[in-house]
Amino acid sequence: MTETRGLARLANEAWEAMFRAQATLAQEFEFSGDWGGFPPREYGVLYALADAEDGLRITDLIDDVLLTQAGVSRLVARLEKRGLVERLADPDDGRACRIVLTSEGRDVQRRLGRAHARHVTTAMTRALTRSQLTTLRDLGKALAAAAPSASSQHSKPDSRNVA
């Protein structure tokens, strides 16, 4: 029984440390990052679309940017108004559409992405070695792979709204 309590305590301490680190860095990136007038969440949508040549459905974006359907829909509408994304008919489902980057959206994503990548590199390498970064990456991937997808939990609140 003591071993189970010890594991539970360690799991909760690890979660708290990971959560505080993520929230602290997210605040740093939001307030001192070079977002070029774009809120970080809008950049998150642009980033999610960057590698999706055929675009993504709203449901795919929900899983990628970890927001509610309403939140993603509002972000997409704002980006569409700015000419950075467009909606195309989904060839696999006549009722759905796919969101794709426009050429301007792709340019903005690349510009902001380069600045953000430099900031992330500085923040992550000021405290962690290459080996630690590799371990952290692998642990993060393992935790994400084991979790249920965000879209399968529509009724649960969005825990990423901390930053």
mmCIF file of C-alpha atoms in Angstrom:
data_model
loop_
_atom_site.group_PDB
_atom_site.id
_atom_site.type_symbol
_atom_site.label_atom_id
_atom_site.label_comp_id
_atom_site.label_asym_id
_atom_site.label_seq_id
_atom_site.Cartn_x
_atom_site.Cartn_y
_atom_site.Cartn_z
ATOM 1 C CA MET A 1 0.000 0.000 0.000
ATOM 2 C CA THR A 2 2.825 2.408 0.839
ATOM 3 C CA GLU A 3 4.444 1.785 -2.540
ATOM 4 C CA THR A 4 1.178 2.694 -4.300
ATOM 5 C CA ARG A 5 0.909 5.916 -2.286
ATOM 6 C CA GLY A 6 4.536 6.700 -3.051
ATOM 7 C CA LEU A 7 3.934 6.196 -6.766
ATOM 8 C CA ALA A 8 0.788 8.343 -6.641
ATOM 9 C CA ARG A 9 2.676 11.107 -4.860
ATOM 10 C CA LEU A 10 5.556 10.937 -7.351
ATOM 11 C CA ALA A 11 3.123 10.987 -10.297
ATOM 12 C CA ASN A 12 1.412 14.068 -8.883
ATOM 13 C CA GLU A 13 4.712 15.826 -8.159
ATOM 14 C CA ALA A 14 5.886 15.056 -11.703
ATOM 15 C CA TRP A 15 2.616 16.418 -13.135
ATOM 16 C CA GLU A 16 2.894 19.580 -11.031
ATOM 17 C CA ALA A 17 6.487 20.159 -12.134
ATOM 18 C CA MET A 18 5.631 19.573 -15.800
ATOM 19 C CA PHE A 19 2.525 21.769 -15.592
ATOM 20 C CA ARG A 20 4.381 24.633 -13.888
ATOM 21 C CA ALA A 21 7.228 24.439 -16.397
ATOM 22 C CA GLN A 22 4.810 24.492 -19.346
ATOM 23 C CA ALA A 23 2.730 27.339 -17.899
ATOM 24 C CA THR A 24 5.825 29.390 -17.024
ATOM 25 C CA LEU A 25 7.342 28.958 -20.477
ATOM 26 C CA ALA A 26 3.993 29.590 -22.198
ATOM 27 C CA GLN A 27 3.704 32.897 -20.324
ATOM 28 C CA GLU A 28 7.254 33.815 -21.285
ATOM 29 C CA PHE A 29 6.592 33.006 -24.929
ATOM 30 C CA GLU A 30 3.300 34.890 -24.944
ATOM 31 C CA PHE A 31 4.557 38.049 -23.271
ATOM 32 C CA SER A 32 8.080 38.295 -24.629
ATOM 33 C CA GLY A 33 7.726 36.389 -27.883
ATOM 34 C CA ASP A 34 7.769 38.007 -31.299
ATOM 35 C CA TRP A 35 4.245 37.234 -32.501
ATOM 36 C CA GLY A 36 3.969 40.055 -35.039
ATOM 37 C CA GLY A 37 0.543 41.097 -33.787
ATOM 38 C CA PHE A 38 -0.840 37.549 -33.724
ATOM 39 C CA PRO A 39 -1.983 35.929 -30.486
ATOM 40 C CA PRO A 40 -0.048 32.701 -29.849
ATOM 41 C CA ARG A 41 -3.220 30.619 -30.287
ATOM 42 C CA GLU A 42 -3.678 31.974 -33.821
ATOM 43 C CA TYR A 43 -0.088 31.038 -34.552
ATOM 44 C CA GLY A 44 -0.890 27.566 -33.166
ATOM 45 C CA VAL A 45 -3.531 27.112 -35.867
ATOM 46 C CA LEU A 46 -1.142 28.338 -38.576
ATOM 47 C CA TYR A 47 1.505 25.946 -37.260
ATOM 48 C CA ALA A 48 -0.918 23.008 -37.244
ATOM 49 C CA LEU A 49 -1.813 23.734 -40.875
ATOM 50 C CA ALA A 50 1.785 24.219 -42.033
ATOM 51 C CA ASP A 51 2.410 20.538 -42.774
ATOM 52 C CA ALA A 52 -1.125 19.743 -43.917
ATOM 53 C CA GLU A 53 -0.919 20.242 -47.674
ATOM 54 C CA ASP A 54 -4.536 19.127 -48.140
ATOM 55 C CA GLY A 55 -5.656 21.099 -45.096
ATOM 56 C CA LEU A 56 -7.333 19.886 -41.946
ATOM 57 C CA ARG A 57 -10.919 19.586 -40.802
ATOM 58 C CA ILE A 58 -11.962 21.538 -37.737
ATOM 59 C CA THR A 59 -12.035 18.253 -35.785
ATOM 60 C CA ASP A 60 -8.397 17.614 -36.735
ATOM 61 C CA LEU A 61 -7.462 21.099 -35.547
ATOM 62 C CA ILE A 62 -9.218 20.495 -32.233
ATOM 63 C CA ASP A 63 -6.885 17.560 -31.581
ATOM 64 C CA ASP A 64 -3.835 19.513 -32.714
ATOM 65 C CA VAL A 65 -4.324 22.849 -30.940
ATOM 66 C CA LEU A 66 -6.262 21.415 -27.971
ATOM 67 C CA LEU A 67 -9.143 23.881 -27.983
ATOM 68 C CA THR A 68 -12.892 23.399 -28.099
ATOM 69 C CA GLN A 69 -14.707 23.289 -31.428
ATOM 70 C CA ALA A 70 -16.132 26.769 -30.801
ATOM 71 C CA GLY A 71 -12.670 28.115 -29.952
ATOM 72 C CA VAL A 72 -11.099 26.657 -33.080
ATOM 73 C CA SER A 73 -13.987 27.868 -35.248
ATOM 74 C CA ARG A 74 -13.546 31.439 -33.945
ATOM 75 C CA LEU A 75 -9.790 31.329 -34.545
ATOM 76 C CA VAL A 76 -10.283 30.004 -38.068
ATOM 77 C CA ALA A 77 -12.857 32.727 -38.802
ATOM 78 C CA ARG A 78 -10.419 35.443 -37.644
ATOM 79 C CA LEU A 79 -7.580 33.971 -39.700
ATOM 80 C CA GLU A 80 -9.864 33.647 -42.715
ATOM 81 C CA LYS A 81 -10.868 37.309 -42.371
ATOM 82 C CA ARG A 82 -7.156 38.242 -42.407
ATOM 83 C CA GLY A 83 -6.626 36.212 -45.596
ATOM 84 C CA LEU A 84 -4.338 33.661 -43.927
ATOM 85 C CA VAL A 85 -6.530 30.575 -44.289
ATOM 86 C CA GLU A 86 -9.347 29.498 -46.541
ATOM 87 C CA ARG A 87 -12.023 26.840 -46.422
ATOM 88 C CA LEU A 88 -12.131 24.294 -49.218
ATOM 89 C CA ALA A 89 -14.726 21.615 -49.839
ATOM 90 C CA ASP A 90 -13.691 18.271 -48.393
ATOM 91 C CA PRO A 91 -13.536 15.780 -51.289
ATOM 92 C CA ASP A 92 -14.268 12.917 -48.862
ATOM 93 C CA ASP A 93 -17.314 14.502 -47.210
ATOM 94 C CA GLY A 94 -19.594 16.967 -48.974
ATOM 95 C CA ARG A 95 -20.855 18.314 -45.634
ATOM 96 C CA ALA A 96 -17.385 19.209 -44.338
ATOM 97 C CA CYS A 97 -14.644 21.595 -45.316
ATOM 98 C CA ARG A 98 -10.897 21.581 -44.970
ATOM 99 C CA ILE A 99 -8.939 24.559 -43.687
ATOM 100 C CA VAL A 100 -5.781 25.369 -45.655
ATOM 101 C CA LEU A 101 -3.145 28.054 -45.433
ATOM 102 C CA THR A 102 -3.134 30.700 -48.128
ATOM 103 C CA SER A 103 0.248 31.715 -49.539
ATOM 104 C CA GLU A 104 0.190 34.740 -47.222
ATOM 105 C CA GLY A 105 -0.696 32.464 -44.298
ATOM 106 C CA ARG A 106 2.238 30.215 -45.131
ATOM 107 C CA ASP A 107 4.585 33.233 -45.234
ATOM 108 C CA VAL A 108 3.312 34.510 -41.875
ATOM 109 C CA GLN A 109 3.633 31.060 -40.293
ATOM 110 C CA ARG A 110 7.221 30.686 -41.486
ATOM 111 C CA ARG A 111 8.228 34.159 -40.274
ATOM 112 C CA LEU A 112 6.617 33.756 -36.865
ATOM 113 C CA GLY A 113 7.796 30.161 -36.621
ATOM 114 C CA ARG A 114 11.444 31.112 -37.096
ATOM 115 C CA ALA A 115 11.227 33.749 -34.344
ATOM 116 C CA HIS A 116 9.367 31.393 -32.011
ATOM 117 C CA ALA A 117 11.832 28.548 -32.658
ATOM 118 C CA ARG A 118 14.725 30.831 -31.667
ATOM 119 C CA HIS A 119 12.917 31.798 -28.459
ATOM 120 C CA VAL A 120 12.091 28.161 -27.628
ATOM 121 C CA THR A 121 15.694 27.127 -28.257
ATOM 122 C CA THR A 122 16.977 29.821 -25.900
ATOM 123 C CA ALA A 123 14.468 28.963 -23.170
ATOM 124 C CA MET A 124 14.958 25.208 -23.354
ATOM 125 C CA THR A 125 18.745 25.181 -23.646
ATOM 126 C CA ARG A 126 19.362 27.616 -20.775
ATOM 127 C CA ALA A 127 18.458 24.843 -18.322
ATOM 128 C CA LEU A 128 18.634 21.502 -20.157
ATOM 129 C CA THR A 129 21.406 19.526 -21.830
ATOM 130 C CA ARG A 130 20.987 17.780 -25.184
ATOM 131 C CA SER A 131 20.461 14.471 -23.375
ATOM 132 C CA GLN A 132 17.820 15.991 -21.082
ATOM 133 C CA LEU A 133 16.039 17.550 -24.067
ATOM 134 C CA THR A 134 15.955 14.153 -25.782
ATOM 135 C CA THR A 135 14.540 12.523 -22.656
ATOM 136 C CA LEU A 136 11.955 15.285 -22.208
ATOM 137 C CA ARG A 137 10.884 14.989 -25.850
ATOM 138 C CA ASP A 138 10.508 11.229 -25.583
ATOM 139 C CA LEU A 139 8.590 11.438 -22.297
ATOM 140 C CA GLY A 140 6.251 14.077 -23.704
ATOM 141 C CA LYS A 141 5.560 11.949 -26.774
ATOM 142 C CA ALA A 142 4.884 8.892 -24.613
ATOM 143 C CA LEU A 143 2.420 10.791 -22.403
ATOM 144 C CA ALA A 144 0.622 12.290 -25.404
ATOM 145 C CA ALA A 145 0.421 8.934 -27.185
ATOM 146 C CA ALA A 146 -1.138 7.274 -24.135
ATOM 147 C CA ALA A 147 -3.800 9.968 -23.604
ATOM 148 C CA PRO A 148 -7.248 9.953 -25.215
ATOM 149 C CA SER A 149 -7.588 12.472 -28.054
ATOM 150 C CA ALA A 150 -8.991 15.919 -27.288
ATOM 151 C CA SER A 151 -11.883 15.520 -29.738
ATOM 152 C CA SER A 152 -13.071 12.408 -27.905
ATOM 153 C CA GLN A 153 -13.480 14.535 -24.783
ATOM 154 C CA HIS A 154 -15.645 17.385 -26.098
ATOM 155 C CA SER A 155 -17.515 17.754 -22.825
ATOM 156 C CA LYS A 156 -14.356 18.235 -20.750
ATOM 157 C CA PRO A 157 -12.961 21.736 -20.191
ATOM 158 C CA ASP A 158 -9.849 22.807 -22.065
ATOM 159 C CA SER A 159 -6.941 22.574 -19.622
ATOM 160 C CA ARG A 160 -4.591 24.452 -21.958
ATOM 161 C CA ASN A 161 -6.375 27.750 -21.405
ATOM 162 C CA VAL A 162 -3.783 28.569 -18.761
ATOM 163 C CA ALA A 163 -1.491 30.478 -21.091
#
